[in-house]
Amino acid sequence: MDNSQINAIIAIVASFVLLAASFRFFGAYNGQRKFNSTRFIARVAIFGAFASILYVVPIFTINLPFIPSFLSLHFDEIPCFIAGFAYGPLSGISAILIKTLVKLPLTSTVGVGELTDLLLSGAYVGIAALIYKKKRNLKGVAIAFSVATLFQIVVAMFLNVYLMIPFYMNLYGIDEAGLLAVMQLANPAIKDIGWSYAFFAVLPFNLFKDVIVIIVTFFVYRSIHKLLRFER
């Protein structure tokens, strides 16, 4: 068993321990109506633990046949959205921070990939939760998801073109021709590692992922929102 496997096991175990402990604290403090910092931490920890499991455990990661293999789907934003919608933007963003901290020991990008995920997911969940907080109805949900999705996709495209692709090329010593060949194996429509990659890989990848996240979040949240307490 190599170090990466050991680190993965440690991260998974830590996530489940955090989840179990969080439910215990949540049960103890959820009945209080006024704001309580311990209750807030417990709520965030629960959803952060769920997000960590979806982010770290390989079986919850999916690769799409028409997208380069280094872009993989993971759905850790779903529990963060639920936390944000139920308890406010700060709760959702805090849950994202927890899953990022859990993932850092497993990083293969010296933390840059995780930081990028933190920024993109934080903006995605934070914007949607903030809009929904102001307008708690189906129209608010539609506006929240639409604005947040558009913002996240545009920012993801710019970050990939100007930050992530150059960073990975330097980190792994990959030349432009080699990277383009890898991209074209998945999608021949990609003609360069810049905006062609952004439009034919980053955009459909994020759009596909966001649609799944939105649909699952909507139905799960509608199913359980009455079980959640909305007092801050």
PDB file of C-alpha atoms in Angstrom:
ATOM      1  CA  MET A   1       0.000   0.000   0.000  1.00  0.00           C
ATOM      2  CA  ASP A   2       1.563   3.305  -1.107  1.00  0.00           C
ATOM      3  CA  ASN A   3       1.427   6.664   0.652  1.00  0.00           C
ATOM      4  CA  SER A   4      -1.433   7.994  -1.489  1.00  0.00           C
ATOM      5  CA  GLN A   5      -3.623   5.037  -0.556  1.00  0.00           C
ATOM      6  CA  ILE A   6      -2.755   5.430   3.126  1.00  0.00           C
ATOM      7  CA  ASN A   7      -3.561   9.166   2.956  1.00  0.00           C
ATOM      8  CA  ALA A   8      -6.856   8.425   1.220  1.00  0.00           C
ATOM      9  CA  ILE A   9      -7.850   5.941   3.921  1.00  0.00           C
ATOM     10  CA  ILE A  10      -6.914   8.432   6.661  1.00  0.00           C
ATOM     11  CA  ALA A  11      -8.959  11.171   4.982  1.00  0.00           C
ATOM     12  CA  ILE A  12     -11.992   8.917   4.573  1.00  0.00           C
ATOM     13  CA  VAL A  13     -11.838   7.716   8.181  1.00  0.00           C
ATOM     14  CA  ALA A  14     -11.413  11.298   9.400  1.00  0.00           C
ATOM     15  CA  SER A  15     -14.479  12.337   7.389  1.00  0.00           C
ATOM     16  CA  PHE A  16     -16.652   9.616   8.917  1.00  0.00           C
ATOM     17  CA  VAL A  17     -15.392  10.393  12.432  1.00  0.00           C
ATOM     18  CA  LEU A  18     -16.158  14.057  11.860  1.00  0.00           C
ATOM     19  CA  LEU A  19     -19.599  13.138  10.547  1.00  0.00           C
ATOM     20  CA  ALA A  20     -20.428  10.960  13.556  1.00  0.00           C
ATOM     21  CA  ALA A  21     -19.215  13.560  16.050  1.00  0.00           C
ATOM     22  CA  SER A  22     -21.124  16.283  14.254  1.00  0.00           C
ATOM     23  CA  PHE A  23     -24.435  14.448  14.470  1.00  0.00           C
ATOM     24  CA  ARG A  24     -23.931  14.093  18.221  1.00  0.00           C
ATOM     25  CA  PHE A  25     -23.293  17.807  18.700  1.00  0.00           C
ATOM     26  CA  PHE A  26     -26.068  18.726  16.285  1.00  0.00           C
ATOM     27  CA  GLY A  27     -28.591  16.707  18.220  1.00  0.00           C
ATOM     28  CA  ALA A  28     -27.541  18.355  21.470  1.00  0.00           C
ATOM     29  CA  TYR A  29     -27.752  21.963  20.281  1.00  0.00           C
ATOM     30  CA  ASN A  30     -30.300  21.982  17.458  1.00  0.00           C
ATOM     31  CA  GLY A  31     -33.204  22.607  19.812  1.00  0.00           C
ATOM     32  CA  GLN A  32     -31.922  26.025  20.833  1.00  0.00           C
ATOM     33  CA  ARG A  33     -33.554  28.838  18.881  1.00  0.00           C
ATOM     34  CA  LYS A  34     -31.095  31.695  19.319  1.00  0.00           C
ATOM     35  CA  PHE A  35     -27.742  31.688  17.559  1.00  0.00           C
ATOM     36  CA  ASN A  36     -25.226  29.385  19.154  1.00  0.00           C
ATOM     37  CA  SER A  37     -21.679  29.052  17.864  1.00  0.00           C
ATOM     38  CA  THR A  38     -21.483  25.370  18.803  1.00  0.00           C
ATOM     39  CA  ARG A  39     -24.690  24.645  16.906  1.00  0.00           C
ATOM     40  CA  PHE A  40     -23.325  26.522  13.893  1.00  0.00           C
ATOM     41  CA  ILE A  41     -20.074  24.522  13.982  1.00  0.00           C
ATOM     42  CA  ALA A  42     -21.999  21.266  14.300  1.00  0.00           C
ATOM     43  CA  ARG A  43     -24.228  22.081  11.339  1.00  0.00           C
ATOM     44  CA  VAL A  44     -21.288  23.080   9.181  1.00  0.00           C
ATOM     45  CA  ALA A  45     -19.301  20.020  10.220  1.00  0.00           C
ATOM     46  CA  ILE A  46     -22.110  17.654   9.220  1.00  0.00           C
ATOM     47  CA  PHE A  47     -22.404  19.018   5.705  1.00  0.00           C
ATOM     48  CA  GLY A  48     -18.646  19.519   5.454  1.00  0.00           C
ATOM     49  CA  ALA A  49     -18.156  15.851   6.302  1.00  0.00           C
ATOM     50  CA  PHE A  50     -20.622  14.759   3.622  1.00  0.00           C
ATOM     51  CA  ALA A  51     -18.883  17.047   1.113  1.00  0.00           C
ATOM     52  CA  SER A  52     -15.481  15.644   2.127  1.00  0.00           C
ATOM     53  CA  ILE A  53     -16.618  12.088   1.453  1.00  0.00           C
ATOM     54  CA  LEU A  54     -17.974  13.043  -1.989  1.00  0.00           C
ATOM     55  CA  TYR A  55     -14.750  14.954  -2.720  1.00  0.00           C
ATOM     56  CA  VAL A  56     -12.206  12.401  -1.501  1.00  0.00           C
ATOM     57  CA  VAL A  57     -13.632   8.899  -2.040  1.00  0.00           C
ATOM     58  CA  PRO A  58     -12.765   7.736  -5.591  1.00  0.00           C
ATOM     59  CA  ILE A  59     -16.040   5.871  -6.196  1.00  0.00           C
ATOM     60  CA  PHE A  60     -17.882   9.216  -6.166  1.00  0.00           C
ATOM     61  CA  THR A  61     -15.671  10.604  -8.957  1.00  0.00           C
ATOM     62  CA  ILE A  62     -16.794  10.266 -12.594  1.00  0.00           C
ATOM     63  CA  ASN A  63     -14.897  10.845 -15.843  1.00  0.00           C
ATOM     64  CA  LEU A  64     -16.792  11.822 -18.982  1.00  0.00           C
ATOM     65  CA  PRO A  65     -15.816  10.225 -22.319  1.00  0.00           C
ATOM     66  CA  PHE A  66     -15.788  13.531 -24.259  1.00  0.00           C
ATOM     67  CA  ILE A  67     -13.805  15.459 -21.621  1.00  0.00           C
ATOM     68  CA  PRO A  68     -10.030  15.156 -20.936  1.00  0.00           C
ATOM     69  CA  SER A  69      -9.403  12.679 -18.109  1.00  0.00           C
ATOM     70  CA  PHE A  70      -7.824  15.278 -15.808  1.00  0.00           C
ATOM     71  CA  LEU A  71     -11.258  16.906 -15.482  1.00  0.00           C
ATOM     72  CA  SER A  72     -13.370  14.641 -13.277  1.00  0.00           C
ATOM     73  CA  LEU A  73     -16.839  15.113 -11.862  1.00  0.00           C
ATOM     74  CA  HIS A  74     -17.386  15.156  -8.124  1.00  0.00           C
ATOM     75  CA  PHE A  75     -20.555  16.313  -6.428  1.00  0.00           C
ATOM     76  CA  ASP A  76     -19.318  17.704  -3.121  1.00  0.00           C
ATOM     77  CA  GLU A  77     -21.191  20.967  -3.777  1.00  0.00           C
ATOM     78  CA  ILE A  78     -24.561  19.308  -3.147  1.00  0.00           C
ATOM     79  CA  PRO A  79     -24.345  19.113   0.686  1.00  0.00           C
ATOM     80  CA  CYS A  80     -22.745  22.588   0.686  1.00  0.00           C
ATOM     81  CA  PHE A  81     -25.709  23.965  -1.261  1.00  0.00           C
ATOM     82  CA  ILE A  82     -28.132  22.359   1.195  1.00  0.00           C
ATOM     83  CA  ALA A  83     -26.239  23.905   4.121  1.00  0.00           C
ATOM     84  CA  GLY A  84     -26.202  27.289   2.400  1.00  0.00           C
ATOM     85  CA  PHE A  85     -29.901  27.215   1.553  1.00  0.00           C
ATOM     86  CA  ALA A  86     -30.930  26.028   5.011  1.00  0.00           C
ATOM     87  CA  TYR A  87     -28.607  28.102   7.199  1.00  0.00           C
ATOM     88  CA  GLY A  88     -27.204  30.889   5.033  1.00  0.00           C
ATOM     89  CA  PRO A  89     -24.205  31.534   2.735  1.00  0.00           C
ATOM     90  CA  LEU A  90     -21.648  31.398   5.546  1.00  0.00           C
ATOM     91  CA  SER A  91     -22.647  27.834   6.402  1.00  0.00           C
ATOM     92  CA  GLY A  92     -22.348  26.696   2.795  1.00  0.00           C
ATOM     93  CA  ILE A  93     -18.957  28.334   2.284  1.00  0.00           C
ATOM     94  CA  SER A  94     -17.694  26.984   5.611  1.00  0.00           C
ATOM     95  CA  ALA A  95     -18.673  23.449   4.553  1.00  0.00           C
ATOM     96  CA  ILE A  96     -16.649  23.950   1.362  1.00  0.00           C
ATOM     97  CA  LEU A  97     -13.669  25.071   3.438  1.00  0.00           C
ATOM     98  CA  ILE A  98     -13.872  21.885   5.529  1.00  0.00           C
ATOM     99  CA  LYS A  99     -13.825  19.567   2.509  1.00  0.00           C
ATOM    100  CA  THR A 100     -10.907  21.533   1.075  1.00  0.00           C
ATOM    101  CA  LEU A 101      -8.889  21.121   4.279  1.00  0.00           C
ATOM    102  CA  VAL A 102      -9.643  17.378   4.305  1.00  0.00           C
ATOM    103  CA  LYS A 103      -8.456  17.073   0.693  1.00  0.00           C
ATOM    104  CA  LEU A 104      -5.219  19.061   1.098  1.00  0.00           C
ATOM    105  CA  PRO A 105      -3.118  16.122   2.468  1.00  0.00           C
ATOM    106  CA  LEU A 106      -3.980  14.228  -0.735  1.00  0.00           C
ATOM    107  CA  THR A 107      -3.076  17.054  -3.111  1.00  0.00           C
ATOM    108  CA  SER A 108      -1.084  16.381  -6.247  1.00  0.00           C
ATOM    109  CA  THR A 109      -1.020  20.038  -7.233  1.00  0.00           C
ATOM    110  CA  VAL A 110       0.757  21.548  -4.192  1.00  0.00           C
ATOM    111  CA  GLY A 111      -2.637  22.866  -3.136  1.00  0.00           C
ATOM    112  CA  VAL A 112      -3.318  24.981  -6.227  1.00  0.00           C
ATOM    113  CA  GLY A 113      -6.051  22.687  -7.546  1.00  0.00           C
ATOM    114  CA  GLU A 114      -7.756  22.618  -4.159  1.00  0.00           C
ATOM    115  CA  LEU A 115      -7.513  26.417  -3.837  1.00  0.00           C
ATOM    116  CA  THR A 116      -9.086  26.817  -7.275  1.00  0.00           C
ATOM    117  CA  ASP A 117     -11.907  24.439  -6.294  1.00  0.00           C
ATOM    118  CA  LEU A 118     -12.365  26.419  -3.086  1.00  0.00           C
ATOM    119  CA  LEU A 119     -12.704  29.701  -4.986  1.00  0.00           C
ATOM    120  CA  LEU A 120     -15.029  28.319  -7.659  1.00  0.00           C
ATOM    121  CA  SER A 121     -17.232  26.302  -5.307  1.00  0.00           C
ATOM    122  CA  GLY A 122     -17.258  29.075  -2.711  1.00  0.00           C
ATOM    123  CA  ALA A 123     -18.464  31.620  -5.267  1.00  0.00           C
ATOM    124  CA  TYR A 124     -20.942  29.145  -6.766  1.00  0.00           C
ATOM    125  CA  VAL A 125     -22.551  28.169  -3.473  1.00  0.00           C
ATOM    126  CA  GLY A 126     -22.149  31.568  -1.810  1.00  0.00           C
ATOM    127  CA  ILE A 127     -23.842  33.550  -4.599  1.00  0.00           C
ATOM    128  CA  ALA A 128     -26.731  31.089  -4.911  1.00  0.00           C
ATOM    129  CA  ALA A 129     -27.287  30.887  -1.140  1.00  0.00           C
ATOM    130  CA  LEU A 130     -27.166  34.680  -0.794  1.00  0.00           C
ATOM    131  CA  ILE A 131     -29.795  35.185  -3.512  1.00  0.00           C
ATOM    132  CA  TYR A 132     -32.008  32.450  -2.065  1.00  0.00           C
ATOM    133  CA  LYS A 133     -31.709  34.004   1.391  1.00  0.00           C
ATOM    134  CA  LYS A 134     -33.284  37.189  -0.022  1.00  0.00           C
ATOM    135  CA  LYS A 135     -35.951  35.383  -2.052  1.00  0.00           C
ATOM    136  CA  ARG A 136     -37.093  32.069  -0.562  1.00  0.00           C
ATOM    137  CA  ASN A 137     -39.350  30.715  -3.304  1.00  0.00           C
ATOM    138  CA  LEU A 138     -39.082  28.830  -6.601  1.00  0.00           C
ATOM    139  CA  LYS A 139     -38.343  32.043  -8.491  1.00  0.00           C
ATOM    140  CA  GLY A 140     -35.528  32.746  -6.057  1.00  0.00           C
ATOM    141  CA  VAL A 141     -34.153  29.232  -6.591  1.00  0.00           C
ATOM    142  CA  ALA A 142     -34.197  29.700 -10.373  1.00  0.00           C
ATOM    143  CA  ILE A 143     -32.469  33.080 -10.184  1.00  0.00           C
ATOM    144  CA  ALA A 144     -29.935  31.821  -7.630  1.00  0.00           C
ATOM    145  CA  PHE A 145     -28.888  28.812  -9.669  1.00  0.00           C
ATOM    146  CA  SER A 146     -28.852  30.722 -12.974  1.00  0.00           C
ATOM    147  CA  VAL A 147     -26.675  33.598 -11.750  1.00  0.00           C
ATOM    148  CA  ALA A 148     -24.327  31.352  -9.762  1.00  0.00           C
ATOM    149  CA  THR A 149     -23.914  28.860 -12.627  1.00  0.00           C
ATOM    150  CA  LEU A 150     -23.153  31.569 -15.192  1.00  0.00           C
ATOM    151  CA  PHE A 151     -20.625  33.212 -12.886  1.00  0.00           C
ATOM    152  CA  GLN A 152     -18.942  29.919 -11.997  1.00  0.00           C
ATOM    153  CA  ILE A 153     -18.595  28.758 -15.611  1.00  0.00           C
ATOM    154  CA  VAL A 154     -17.149  32.063 -16.839  1.00  0.00           C
ATOM    155  CA  VAL A 155     -14.646  32.238 -13.970  1.00  0.00           C
ATOM    156  CA  ALA A 156     -13.708  28.555 -14.459  1.00  0.00           C
ATOM    157  CA  MET A 157     -12.928  29.189 -18.123  1.00  0.00           C
ATOM    158  CA  PHE A 158     -10.679  32.153 -17.353  1.00  0.00           C
ATOM    159  CA  LEU A 159      -8.901  30.349 -14.508  1.00  0.00           C
ATOM    160  CA  ASN A 160      -8.225  27.298 -16.677  1.00  0.00           C
ATOM    161  CA  VAL A 161      -6.858  29.302 -19.597  1.00  0.00           C
ATOM    162  CA  TYR A 162      -4.719  31.749 -17.646  1.00  0.00           C
ATOM    163  CA  LEU A 163      -3.838  29.854 -14.446  1.00  0.00           C
ATOM    164  CA  MET A 164      -4.471  26.116 -14.282  1.00  0.00           C
ATOM    165  CA  ILE A 165      -3.208  24.976 -17.700  1.00  0.00           C
ATOM    166  CA  PRO A 166       0.066  26.970 -17.484  1.00  0.00           C
ATOM    167  CA  PHE A 167       0.529  25.807 -13.882  1.00  0.00           C
ATOM    168  CA  TYR A 168       0.061  22.109 -14.675  1.00  0.00           C
ATOM    169  CA  MET A 169       2.367  22.349 -17.665  1.00  0.00           C
ATOM    170  CA  ASN A 170       5.134  23.769 -15.469  1.00  0.00           C
ATOM    171  CA  LEU A 171       4.430  21.410 -12.568  1.00  0.00           C
ATOM    172  CA  TYR A 172       4.526  18.213 -14.621  1.00  0.00           C
ATOM    173  CA  GLY A 173       6.881  19.378 -17.356  1.00  0.00           C
ATOM    174  CA  ILE A 174       4.341  18.825 -20.154  1.00  0.00           C
ATOM    175  CA  ASP A 175       4.821  20.673 -23.420  1.00  0.00           C
ATOM    176  CA  GLU A 176       1.962  22.251 -25.353  1.00  0.00           C
ATOM    177  CA  ALA A 177       1.912  19.601 -28.082  1.00  0.00           C
ATOM    178  CA  GLY A 178       1.772  16.749 -25.572  1.00  0.00           C
ATOM    179  CA  LEU A 179      -1.031  18.331 -23.582  1.00  0.00           C
ATOM    180  CA  LEU A 180      -3.014  19.103 -26.726  1.00  0.00           C
ATOM    181  CA  ALA A 181      -2.657  15.475 -27.829  1.00  0.00           C
ATOM    182  CA  VAL A 182      -4.127  14.306 -24.503  1.00  0.00           C
ATOM    183  CA  MET A 183      -7.029  16.744 -24.881  1.00  0.00           C
ATOM    184  CA  GLN A 184      -7.746  15.657 -28.455  1.00  0.00           C
ATOM    185  CA  LEU A 185      -7.871  12.000 -27.469  1.00  0.00           C
ATOM    186  CA  ALA A 186     -11.021  12.862 -25.543  1.00  0.00           C
ATOM    187  CA  ASN A 187     -12.384  15.558 -27.843  1.00  0.00           C
ATOM    188  CA  PRO A 188     -10.949  16.136 -31.340  1.00  0.00           C
ATOM    189  CA  ALA A 189     -12.812  19.450 -31.515  1.00  0.00           C
ATOM    190  CA  ILE A 190     -10.206  20.973 -29.189  1.00  0.00           C
ATOM    191  CA  LYS A 191      -7.707  22.772 -31.432  1.00  0.00           C
ATOM    192  CA  ASP A 192      -5.502  24.478 -28.856  1.00  0.00           C
ATOM    193  CA  ILE A 193      -4.860  24.508 -25.103  1.00  0.00           C
ATOM    194  CA  GLY A 194      -6.372  27.977 -24.726  1.00  0.00           C
ATOM    195  CA  TRP A 195      -9.907  29.086 -25.511  1.00  0.00           C
ATOM    196  CA  SER A 196     -10.677  26.127 -27.741  1.00  0.00           C
ATOM    197  CA  TYR A 197     -10.069  23.916 -24.701  1.00  0.00           C
ATOM    198  CA  ALA A 198     -12.144  26.285 -22.569  1.00  0.00           C
ATOM    199  CA  PHE A 199     -15.154  26.205 -24.911  1.00  0.00           C
ATOM    200  CA  PHE A 200     -15.055  22.515 -25.842  1.00  0.00           C
ATOM    201  CA  ALA A 201     -14.003  21.043 -22.500  1.00  0.00           C
ATOM    202  CA  VAL A 202     -14.256  23.413 -19.527  1.00  0.00           C
ATOM    203  CA  LEU A 203     -17.628  24.874 -20.523  1.00  0.00           C
ATOM    204  CA  PRO A 204     -19.489  21.581 -21.237  1.00  0.00           C
ATOM    205  CA  PHE A 205     -17.800  19.906 -18.272  1.00  0.00           C
ATOM    206  CA  ASN A 206     -18.938  22.572 -15.809  1.00  0.00           C
ATOM    207  CA  LEU A 207     -22.363  22.927 -17.420  1.00  0.00           C
ATOM    208  CA  PHE A 208     -22.981  19.170 -17.244  1.00  0.00           C
ATOM    209  CA  LYS A 209     -21.763  19.025 -13.644  1.00  0.00           C
ATOM    210  CA  ASP A 210     -23.767  22.073 -12.588  1.00  0.00           C
ATOM    211  CA  VAL A 211     -26.984  20.724 -14.102  1.00  0.00           C
ATOM    212  CA  ILE A 212     -26.623  17.486 -12.136  1.00  0.00           C
ATOM    213  CA  VAL A 213     -25.775  19.386  -8.936  1.00  0.00           C
ATOM    214  CA  ILE A 214     -28.777  21.694  -9.391  1.00  0.00           C
ATOM    215  CA  ILE A 215     -31.249  18.856 -10.055  1.00  0.00           C
ATOM    216  CA  VAL A 216     -30.044  16.697  -7.159  1.00  0.00           C
ATOM    217  CA  THR A 217     -29.839  19.662  -4.772  1.00  0.00           C
ATOM    218  CA  PHE A 218     -33.342  20.816  -5.684  1.00  0.00           C
ATOM    219  CA  PHE A 219     -35.024  17.463  -5.090  1.00  0.00           C
ATOM    220  CA  VAL A 220     -32.987  16.528  -2.009  1.00  0.00           C
ATOM    221  CA  TYR A 221     -33.512  19.941  -0.428  1.00  0.00           C
ATOM    222  CA  ARG A 222     -37.245  19.889  -1.119  1.00  0.00           C
ATOM    223  CA  SER A 223     -37.438  16.444   0.460  1.00  0.00           C
ATOM    224  CA  ILE A 224     -35.598  17.268   3.674  1.00  0.00           C
ATOM    225  CA  HIS A 225     -35.934  21.028   4.225  1.00  0.00           C
ATOM    226  CA  LYS A 226     -38.781  20.557   6.715  1.00  0.00           C
ATOM    227  CA  LEU A 227     -36.520  18.325   8.787  1.00  0.00           C
ATOM    228  CA  LEU A 228     -33.911  21.069   8.975  1.00  0.00           C
ATOM    229  CA  ARG A 229     -34.269  23.886  11.457  1.00  0.00           C
ATOM    230  CA  PHE A 230     -33.892  27.317   9.949  1.00  0.00           C
ATOM    231  CA  GLU A 231     -33.183  29.242  13.134  1.00  0.00           C
ATOM    232  CA  ARG A 232     -29.747  30.810  13.007  1.00  0.00           C
TER     233      ARG A 232
END
